[in-house]
Coordinates of C-alpha atoms and ligand atoms in Angstrom, one line a residue:
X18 CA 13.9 -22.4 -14.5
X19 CA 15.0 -18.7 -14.0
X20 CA 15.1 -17.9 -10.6
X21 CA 13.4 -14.3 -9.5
X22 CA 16.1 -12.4 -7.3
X23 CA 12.9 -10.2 -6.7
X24 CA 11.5 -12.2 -4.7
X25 CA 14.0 -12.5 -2.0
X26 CA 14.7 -10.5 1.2
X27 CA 18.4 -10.5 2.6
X28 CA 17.9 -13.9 4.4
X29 CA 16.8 -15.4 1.1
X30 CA 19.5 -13.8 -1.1
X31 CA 22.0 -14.9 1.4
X32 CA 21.3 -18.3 1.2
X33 CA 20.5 -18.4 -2.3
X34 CA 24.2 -17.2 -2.7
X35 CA 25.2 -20.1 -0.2
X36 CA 23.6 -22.7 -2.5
X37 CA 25.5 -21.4 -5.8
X38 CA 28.6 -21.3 -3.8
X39 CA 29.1 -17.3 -2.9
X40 CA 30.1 -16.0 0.1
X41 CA 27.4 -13.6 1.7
X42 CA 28.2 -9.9 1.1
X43 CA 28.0 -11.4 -2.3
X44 CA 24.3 -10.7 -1.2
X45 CA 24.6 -7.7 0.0
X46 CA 25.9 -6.5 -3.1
X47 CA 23.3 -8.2 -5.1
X48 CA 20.8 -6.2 -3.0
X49 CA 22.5 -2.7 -3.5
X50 CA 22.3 -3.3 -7.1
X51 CA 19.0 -4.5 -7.6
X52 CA 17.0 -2.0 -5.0
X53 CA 19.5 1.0 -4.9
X54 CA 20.4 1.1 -8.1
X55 CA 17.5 -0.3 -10.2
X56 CA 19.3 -2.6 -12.3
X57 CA 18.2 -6.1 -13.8
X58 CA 20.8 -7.0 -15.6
X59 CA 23.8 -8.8 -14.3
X60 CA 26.1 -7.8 -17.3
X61 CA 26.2 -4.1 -15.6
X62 CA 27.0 -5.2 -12.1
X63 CA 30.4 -4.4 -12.1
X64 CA 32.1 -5.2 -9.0
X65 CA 30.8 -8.6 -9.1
X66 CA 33.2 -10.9 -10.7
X67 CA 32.1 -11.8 -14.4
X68 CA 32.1 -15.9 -13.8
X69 CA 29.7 -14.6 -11.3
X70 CA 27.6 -12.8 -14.0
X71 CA 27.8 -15.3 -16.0
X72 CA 26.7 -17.8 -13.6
X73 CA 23.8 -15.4 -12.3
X74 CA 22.6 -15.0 -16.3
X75 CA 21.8 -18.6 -16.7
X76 CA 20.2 -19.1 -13.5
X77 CA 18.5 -16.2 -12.3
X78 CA 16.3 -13.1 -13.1
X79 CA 15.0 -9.7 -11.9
X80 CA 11.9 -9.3 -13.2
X81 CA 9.0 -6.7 -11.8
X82 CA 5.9 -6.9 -12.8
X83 CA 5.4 -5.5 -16.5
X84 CA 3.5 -2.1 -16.5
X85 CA 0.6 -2.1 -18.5
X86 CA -0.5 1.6 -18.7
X87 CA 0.1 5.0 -16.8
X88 CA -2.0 7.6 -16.2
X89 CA -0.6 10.8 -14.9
X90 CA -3.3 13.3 -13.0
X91 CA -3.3 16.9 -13.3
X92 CA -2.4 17.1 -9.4
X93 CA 0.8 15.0 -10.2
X94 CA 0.0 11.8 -9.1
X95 CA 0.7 9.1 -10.8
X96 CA -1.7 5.3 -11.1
X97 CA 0.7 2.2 -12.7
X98 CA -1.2 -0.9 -14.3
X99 CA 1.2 -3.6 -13.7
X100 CA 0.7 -6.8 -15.3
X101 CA 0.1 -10.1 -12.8
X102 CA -0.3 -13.1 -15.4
X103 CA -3.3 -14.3 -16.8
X104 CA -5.1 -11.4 -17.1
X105 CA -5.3 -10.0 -14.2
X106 CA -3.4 -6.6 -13.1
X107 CA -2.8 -4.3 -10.2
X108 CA -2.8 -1.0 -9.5
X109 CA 0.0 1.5 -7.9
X110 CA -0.3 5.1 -7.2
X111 CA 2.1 7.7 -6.2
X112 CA 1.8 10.5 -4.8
X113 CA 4.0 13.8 -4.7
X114 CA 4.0 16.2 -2.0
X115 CA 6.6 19.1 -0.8
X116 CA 8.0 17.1 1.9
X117 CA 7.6 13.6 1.1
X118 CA 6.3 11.2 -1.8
X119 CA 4.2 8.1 -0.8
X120 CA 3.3 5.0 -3.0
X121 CA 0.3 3.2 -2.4
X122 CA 1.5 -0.3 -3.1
X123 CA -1.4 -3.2 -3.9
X124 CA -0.9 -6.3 -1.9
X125 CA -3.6 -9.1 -3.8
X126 CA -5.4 -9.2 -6.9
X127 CA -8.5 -8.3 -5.7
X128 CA -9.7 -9.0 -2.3
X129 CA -11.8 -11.2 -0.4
X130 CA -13.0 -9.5 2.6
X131 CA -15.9 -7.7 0.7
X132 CA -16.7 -4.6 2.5
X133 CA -19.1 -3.1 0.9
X134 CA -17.5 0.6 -0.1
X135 CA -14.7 -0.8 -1.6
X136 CA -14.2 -1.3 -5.3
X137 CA -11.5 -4.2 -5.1
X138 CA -14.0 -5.7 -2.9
X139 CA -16.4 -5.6 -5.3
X140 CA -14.3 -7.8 -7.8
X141 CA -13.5 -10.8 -5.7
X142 CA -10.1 -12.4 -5.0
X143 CA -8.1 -13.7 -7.0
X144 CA -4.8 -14.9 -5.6
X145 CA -1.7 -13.0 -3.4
X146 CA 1.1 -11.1 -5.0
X147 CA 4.6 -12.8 -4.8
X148 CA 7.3 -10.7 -3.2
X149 CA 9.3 -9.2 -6.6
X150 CA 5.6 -8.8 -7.5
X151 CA 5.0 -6.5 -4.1
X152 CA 8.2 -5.4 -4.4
X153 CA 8.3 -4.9 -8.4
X154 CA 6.0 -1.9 -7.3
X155 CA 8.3 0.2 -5.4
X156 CA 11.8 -0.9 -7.4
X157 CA 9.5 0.2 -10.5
X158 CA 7.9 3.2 -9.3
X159 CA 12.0 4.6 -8.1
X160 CA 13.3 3.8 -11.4
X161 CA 10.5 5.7 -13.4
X162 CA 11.5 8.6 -10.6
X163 CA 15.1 8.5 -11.6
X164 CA 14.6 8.6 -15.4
X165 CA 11.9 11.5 -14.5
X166 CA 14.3 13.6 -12.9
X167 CA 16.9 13.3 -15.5
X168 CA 15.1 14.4 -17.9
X169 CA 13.1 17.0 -16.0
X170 CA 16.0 18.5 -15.2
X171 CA 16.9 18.9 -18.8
X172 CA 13.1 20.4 -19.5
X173 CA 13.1 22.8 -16.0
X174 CA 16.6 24.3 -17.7
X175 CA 14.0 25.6 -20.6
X176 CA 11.3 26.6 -17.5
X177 CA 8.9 24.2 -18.4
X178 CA 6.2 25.6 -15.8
X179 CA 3.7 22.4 -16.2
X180 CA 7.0 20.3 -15.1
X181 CA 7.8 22.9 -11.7
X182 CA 4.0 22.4 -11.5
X183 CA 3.9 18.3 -11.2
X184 CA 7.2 17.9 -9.3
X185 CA 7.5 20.9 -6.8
X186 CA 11.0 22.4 -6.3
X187 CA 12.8 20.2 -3.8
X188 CA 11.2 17.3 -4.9
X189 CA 13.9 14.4 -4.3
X190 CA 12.4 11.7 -6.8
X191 CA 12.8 8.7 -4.6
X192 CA 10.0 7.3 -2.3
X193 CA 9.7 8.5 0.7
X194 CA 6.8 6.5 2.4
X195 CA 5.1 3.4 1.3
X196 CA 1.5 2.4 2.6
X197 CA 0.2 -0.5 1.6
X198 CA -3.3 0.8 1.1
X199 CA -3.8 -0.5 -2.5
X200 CA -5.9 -3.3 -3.3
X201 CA -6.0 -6.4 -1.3
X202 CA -5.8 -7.0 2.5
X203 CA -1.9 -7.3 3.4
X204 CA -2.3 -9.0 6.5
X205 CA -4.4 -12.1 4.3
X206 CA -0.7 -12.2 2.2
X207 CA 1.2 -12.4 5.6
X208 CA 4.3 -14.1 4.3
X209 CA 4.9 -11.8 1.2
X210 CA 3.6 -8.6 2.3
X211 CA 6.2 -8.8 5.2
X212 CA 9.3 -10.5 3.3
X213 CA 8.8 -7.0 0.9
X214 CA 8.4 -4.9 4.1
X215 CA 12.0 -6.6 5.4
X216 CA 13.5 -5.2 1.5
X217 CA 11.8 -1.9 2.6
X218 CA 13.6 -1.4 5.7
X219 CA 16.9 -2.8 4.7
X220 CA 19.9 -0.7 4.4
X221 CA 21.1 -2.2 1.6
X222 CA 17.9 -2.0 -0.4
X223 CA 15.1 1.1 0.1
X224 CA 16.6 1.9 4.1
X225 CA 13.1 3.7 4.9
X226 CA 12.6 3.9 8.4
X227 CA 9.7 1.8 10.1
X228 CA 7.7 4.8 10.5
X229 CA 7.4 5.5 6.7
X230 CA 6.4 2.4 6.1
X231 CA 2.4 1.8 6.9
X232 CA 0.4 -1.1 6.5
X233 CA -3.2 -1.2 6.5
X234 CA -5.2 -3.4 7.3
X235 CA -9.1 -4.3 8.1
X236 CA -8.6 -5.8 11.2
X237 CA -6.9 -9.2 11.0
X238 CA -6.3 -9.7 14.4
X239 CA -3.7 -12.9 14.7
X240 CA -1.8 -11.4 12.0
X241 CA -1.2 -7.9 13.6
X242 CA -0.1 -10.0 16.5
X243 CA 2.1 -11.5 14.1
X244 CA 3.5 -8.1 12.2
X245 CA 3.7 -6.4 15.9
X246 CA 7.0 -9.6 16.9
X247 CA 8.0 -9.9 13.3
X248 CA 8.1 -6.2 11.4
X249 CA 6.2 -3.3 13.5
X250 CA 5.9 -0.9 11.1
X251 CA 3.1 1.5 11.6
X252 CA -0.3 0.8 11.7
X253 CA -3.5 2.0 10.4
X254 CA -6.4 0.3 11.3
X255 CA -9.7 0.8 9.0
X256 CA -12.4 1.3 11.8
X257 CA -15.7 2.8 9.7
X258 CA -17.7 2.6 12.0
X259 CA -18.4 3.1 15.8
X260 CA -20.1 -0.1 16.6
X261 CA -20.3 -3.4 16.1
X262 CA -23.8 -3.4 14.4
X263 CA -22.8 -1.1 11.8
X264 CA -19.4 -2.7 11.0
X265 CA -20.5 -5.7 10.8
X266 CA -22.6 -4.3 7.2
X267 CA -20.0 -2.6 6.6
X268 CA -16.2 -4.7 6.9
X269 CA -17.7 -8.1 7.5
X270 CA -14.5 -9.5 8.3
X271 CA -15.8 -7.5 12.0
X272 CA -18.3 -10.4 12.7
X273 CA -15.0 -12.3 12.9
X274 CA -13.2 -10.6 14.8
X275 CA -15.4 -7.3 16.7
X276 CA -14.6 -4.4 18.2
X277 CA -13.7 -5.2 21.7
X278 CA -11.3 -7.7 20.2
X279 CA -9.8 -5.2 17.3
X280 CA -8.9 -2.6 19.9
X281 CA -7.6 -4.5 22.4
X282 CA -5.2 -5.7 19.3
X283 CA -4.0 -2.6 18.7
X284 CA -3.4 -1.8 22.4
X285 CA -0.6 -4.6 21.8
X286 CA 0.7 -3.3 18.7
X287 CA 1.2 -0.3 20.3
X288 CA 4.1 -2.3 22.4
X289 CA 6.3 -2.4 19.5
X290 CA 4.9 -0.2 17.2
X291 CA 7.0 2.5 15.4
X292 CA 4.8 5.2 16.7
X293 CA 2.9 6.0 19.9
X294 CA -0.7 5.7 18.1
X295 CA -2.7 3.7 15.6
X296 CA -4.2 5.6 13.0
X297 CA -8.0 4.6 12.5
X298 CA -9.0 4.8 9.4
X299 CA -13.0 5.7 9.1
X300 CA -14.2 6.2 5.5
X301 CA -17.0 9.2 5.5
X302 CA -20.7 7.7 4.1
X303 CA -23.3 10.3 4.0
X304 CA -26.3 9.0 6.2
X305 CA -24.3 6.2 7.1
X306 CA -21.9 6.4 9.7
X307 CA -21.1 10.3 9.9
X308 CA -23.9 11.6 12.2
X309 CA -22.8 13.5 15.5
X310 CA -23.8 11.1 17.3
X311 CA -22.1 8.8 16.0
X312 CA -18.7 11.0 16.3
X313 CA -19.6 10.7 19.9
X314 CA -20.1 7.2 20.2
X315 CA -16.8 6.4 18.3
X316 CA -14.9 9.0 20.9
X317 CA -15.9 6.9 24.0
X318 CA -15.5 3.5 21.5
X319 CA -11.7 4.2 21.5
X320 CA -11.1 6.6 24.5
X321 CA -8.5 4.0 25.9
X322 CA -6.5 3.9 22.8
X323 CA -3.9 6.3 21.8
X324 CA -5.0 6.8 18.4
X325 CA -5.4 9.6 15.7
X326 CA -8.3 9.6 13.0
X327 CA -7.7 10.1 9.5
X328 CA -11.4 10.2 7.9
X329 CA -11.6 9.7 4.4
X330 CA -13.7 11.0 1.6
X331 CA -15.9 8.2 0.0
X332 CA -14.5 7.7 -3.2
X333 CA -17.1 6.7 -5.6
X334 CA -17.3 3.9 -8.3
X335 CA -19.8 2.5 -10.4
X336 CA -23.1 1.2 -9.0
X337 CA -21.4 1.6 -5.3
X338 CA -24.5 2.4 -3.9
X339 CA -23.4 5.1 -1.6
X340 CA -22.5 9.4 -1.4
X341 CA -19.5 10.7 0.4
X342 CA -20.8 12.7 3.4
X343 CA -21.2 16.4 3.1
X344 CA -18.3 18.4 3.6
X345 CA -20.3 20.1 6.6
X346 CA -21.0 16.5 7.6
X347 CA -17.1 16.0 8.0
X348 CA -16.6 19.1 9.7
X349 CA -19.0 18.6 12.5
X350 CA -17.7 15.0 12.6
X351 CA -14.5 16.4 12.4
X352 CA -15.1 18.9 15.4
X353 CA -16.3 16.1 17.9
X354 CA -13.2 14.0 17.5
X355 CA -11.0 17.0 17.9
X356 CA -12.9 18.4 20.9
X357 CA -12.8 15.0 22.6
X358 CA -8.6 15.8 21.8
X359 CA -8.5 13.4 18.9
X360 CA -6.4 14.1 16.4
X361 CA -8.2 14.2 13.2
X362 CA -7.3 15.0 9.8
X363 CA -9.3 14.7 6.4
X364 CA -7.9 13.1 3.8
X365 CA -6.7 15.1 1.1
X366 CA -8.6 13.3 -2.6
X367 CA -5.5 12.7 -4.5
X368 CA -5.6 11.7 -8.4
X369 CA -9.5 11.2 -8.3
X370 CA -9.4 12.7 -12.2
X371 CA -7.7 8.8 -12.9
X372 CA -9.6 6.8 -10.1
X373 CA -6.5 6.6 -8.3
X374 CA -8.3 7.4 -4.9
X375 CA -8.7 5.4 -2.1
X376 CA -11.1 2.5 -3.0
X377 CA -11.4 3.9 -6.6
X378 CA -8.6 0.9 -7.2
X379 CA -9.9 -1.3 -9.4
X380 CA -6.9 -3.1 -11.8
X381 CA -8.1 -6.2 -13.6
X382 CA -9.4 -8.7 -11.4
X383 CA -10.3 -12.2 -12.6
X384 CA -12.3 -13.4 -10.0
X385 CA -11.9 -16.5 -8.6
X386 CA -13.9 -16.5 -5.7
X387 CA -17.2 -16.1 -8.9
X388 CA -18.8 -13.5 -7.2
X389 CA -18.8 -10.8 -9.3
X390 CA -21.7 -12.3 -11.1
X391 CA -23.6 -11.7 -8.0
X392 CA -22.6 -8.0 -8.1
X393 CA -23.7 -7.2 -11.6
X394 CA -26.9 -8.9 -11.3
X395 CA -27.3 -6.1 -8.6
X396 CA -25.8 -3.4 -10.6
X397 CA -28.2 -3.8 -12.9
X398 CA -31.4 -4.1 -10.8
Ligands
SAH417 N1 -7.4 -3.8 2.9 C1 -6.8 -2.8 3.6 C2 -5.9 -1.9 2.8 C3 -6.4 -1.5 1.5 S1 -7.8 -0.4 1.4 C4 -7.8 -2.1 4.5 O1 -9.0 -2.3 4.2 O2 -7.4 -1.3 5.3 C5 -7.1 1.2 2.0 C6 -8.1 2.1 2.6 O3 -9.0 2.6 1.6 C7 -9.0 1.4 3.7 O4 -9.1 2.3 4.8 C8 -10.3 1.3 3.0 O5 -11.3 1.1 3.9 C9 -10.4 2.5 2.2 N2 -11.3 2.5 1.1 C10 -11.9 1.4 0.5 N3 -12.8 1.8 -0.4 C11 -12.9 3.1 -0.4 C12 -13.6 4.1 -1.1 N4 -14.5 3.7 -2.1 N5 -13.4 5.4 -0.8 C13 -12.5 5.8 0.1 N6 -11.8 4.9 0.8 C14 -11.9 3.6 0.6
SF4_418 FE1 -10.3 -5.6 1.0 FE2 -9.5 -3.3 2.3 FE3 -11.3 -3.3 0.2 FE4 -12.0 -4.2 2.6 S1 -11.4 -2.1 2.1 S2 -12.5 -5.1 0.5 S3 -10.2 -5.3 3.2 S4 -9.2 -3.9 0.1

């Protein structure tokens, strides 16, 4: 069976090299060409030696997931189906900015935790991603970016203004940032999600520092122990809510592990964390959890964590059941954090014109966990 180079970090590539008789910067080379270069075929590798080719040709593969569809919005981001076997699929987004360009990279297919606002939640779980298919994302996404630019820069030479439009001057065509804020819970795909992170960091495949890198996650408190001694990268925490009565409606995984526990969590993430702060994520549901008072209670909730806030938008899907909060709502929200000196930013809707918001994610999820014929009983109460 063809082996999947994809789906190994340095450690595995060096000892898969080991086993068909290479020394290791064989490895390291391997690595260059896969991640930094974008290529998946061993014929074009060409400072390995060809017996080595040839060896690698019968025995192994690079092989991302296949990409179904694409959908480009009019803001310039851009929503990949990828292809996961047996009908399922997952989504990626990425998004261009001036300075940087993030991809939102999907972690499962679908997602068991089933808070209630979430689309992905809504469809079940299905099963983890494997690493080249976590890793497929970003290796896919760069190689898309490269073939862009060459032939943008053929198309800007006959000032094509819709092109200067979707990729701003300066635009460097790589990814910048990853969070892994697509669908699924990263921390529930421990293994995977953090081999991937280790290709991420590594200098010899993406080299993005471990503050670029963000992983997301509901609140799965033995694993962010775990990420905090195995890959601190930076953290956002989705928090939704300023108590445990609430959360617990909202991200049931809270009756699990609650509040008092979550925070004290991060408090020890903070001890290797790339940053000096958690972000908390809090998702803004009209008549929900975006009263004033409940700004108020959330400020003396996390008082003793060095955090900042980044409240987002409810995105809205079919028969979700809820409204995003008013923008007024999120500016007096807003206000309370901020005067309490919390940092607080509203995220900017990216790509909603192709549901490629936050939450909006919804692939194609056979589910497993036979749930969703609970949801569209309700749906169509
Ligand atoms: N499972 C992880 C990461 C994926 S979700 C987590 O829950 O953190 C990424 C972010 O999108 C989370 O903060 C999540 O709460 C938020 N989100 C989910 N559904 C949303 C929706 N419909 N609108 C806006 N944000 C949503
Ligand atoms: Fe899963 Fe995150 Fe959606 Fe909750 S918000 S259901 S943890 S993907």
């Amino acid at each position: 069976m063809d082996i999947n180079l994809l789906n190994f970090n340095a450690t595995n590539l060096t000892n898969f090299c080991g086993e068909i008789g290479e020394r290791p910067f064989r490895a390291k080379q391997l690595l260059r060409w896969i991640h930094q270069s974008g290529e998946d075929d061993f014929a074009n590798m060409s400072n390995l030696a060809k017996v080595l080719r040839e060896k690698l040709s019968v025995t192994a593969v690079v092989k991302p997931p296949q990409v179904i569809s694409e959908h480009i919005s009019a803001d310039g981001t851009r929503k990949w189906l990828m292809d996961v076997d047996a009908g399922n699929g997952v989504e990626t987004v990425y998004i261009p900015e001036s300075s940087r360009s993030t991809l939102c990279i999907s972690s499962q297919v679908g997602c068991a935790l089933e808070c209630t606002f979430c689309s992905t939640g809504r469809q079940g779980f299905n099963r983890n991603l494997s690493v080249a298919e976590i890793i497929g994302q970003l290796w896919w996404a760069n190689k898309v970016l490269a073939a862009t630019k060459k032939e943008t820069v053929s198309r800007v030479k006959s000032f094509d203004s819709e092109t200067r439009q979707v990729f701003p001057s300066g635009h460097n065509y790589r990814v910048s940032n990853v969070v892994m804020m697509g669908m699924g819970e990263p921390l529930a795909n421990f293994e995977n999600v953090v081999s991937a992170l280790d290709l991420m960091l590594d200098d010899n495949a993406y080299g993005l520092s471990r503050r670029r890198v963000t992983v997301s996650t509901s609140g799965l408190i033995p694993a962010m122990d775990r990420l905090s001694e195995r890959c601190p990268v930076a953290l956002a925490v989705s928090l939704h809510a300023p108590n445990d009565m609430l959360r617990d409606q909202l991200v049931p995984i809270n009756k699990k592990y609650p509040l008092k526990e979550l925070l004290a969590a991060c408090q020890r993430y903070l001890n290797t964390a790339p940053r000096d702060f958690i972000t908390f994520e809090y998702i803004m549901l009209a008549g929900i959890n975006d009263s004033v008072a409940q700004a108020r209670e959330l400020v003396k909730l996390v008082k003793d964590t060095p955090c900042k806030f980044n409240l987002i938008p409810f995105n809205s899907f079919p028969n979700s059941g809820y409204r995003c909060s008013s923008s007024d709502a999120i500016d007096r929200f807003r206000n309370v954090l901020m005067q309490a000196g919390l940092v607080s930013t509203v995220r900017r809707t990216r790509g909603d014109d192709i549901n490629a918001a936050c939450g909006q994610l919804a692939g194609k999820v056979l589910d497993r966990t036979k749930r969703k014929s609970h949801v569209t009983m309700e749906a169509a109460r």
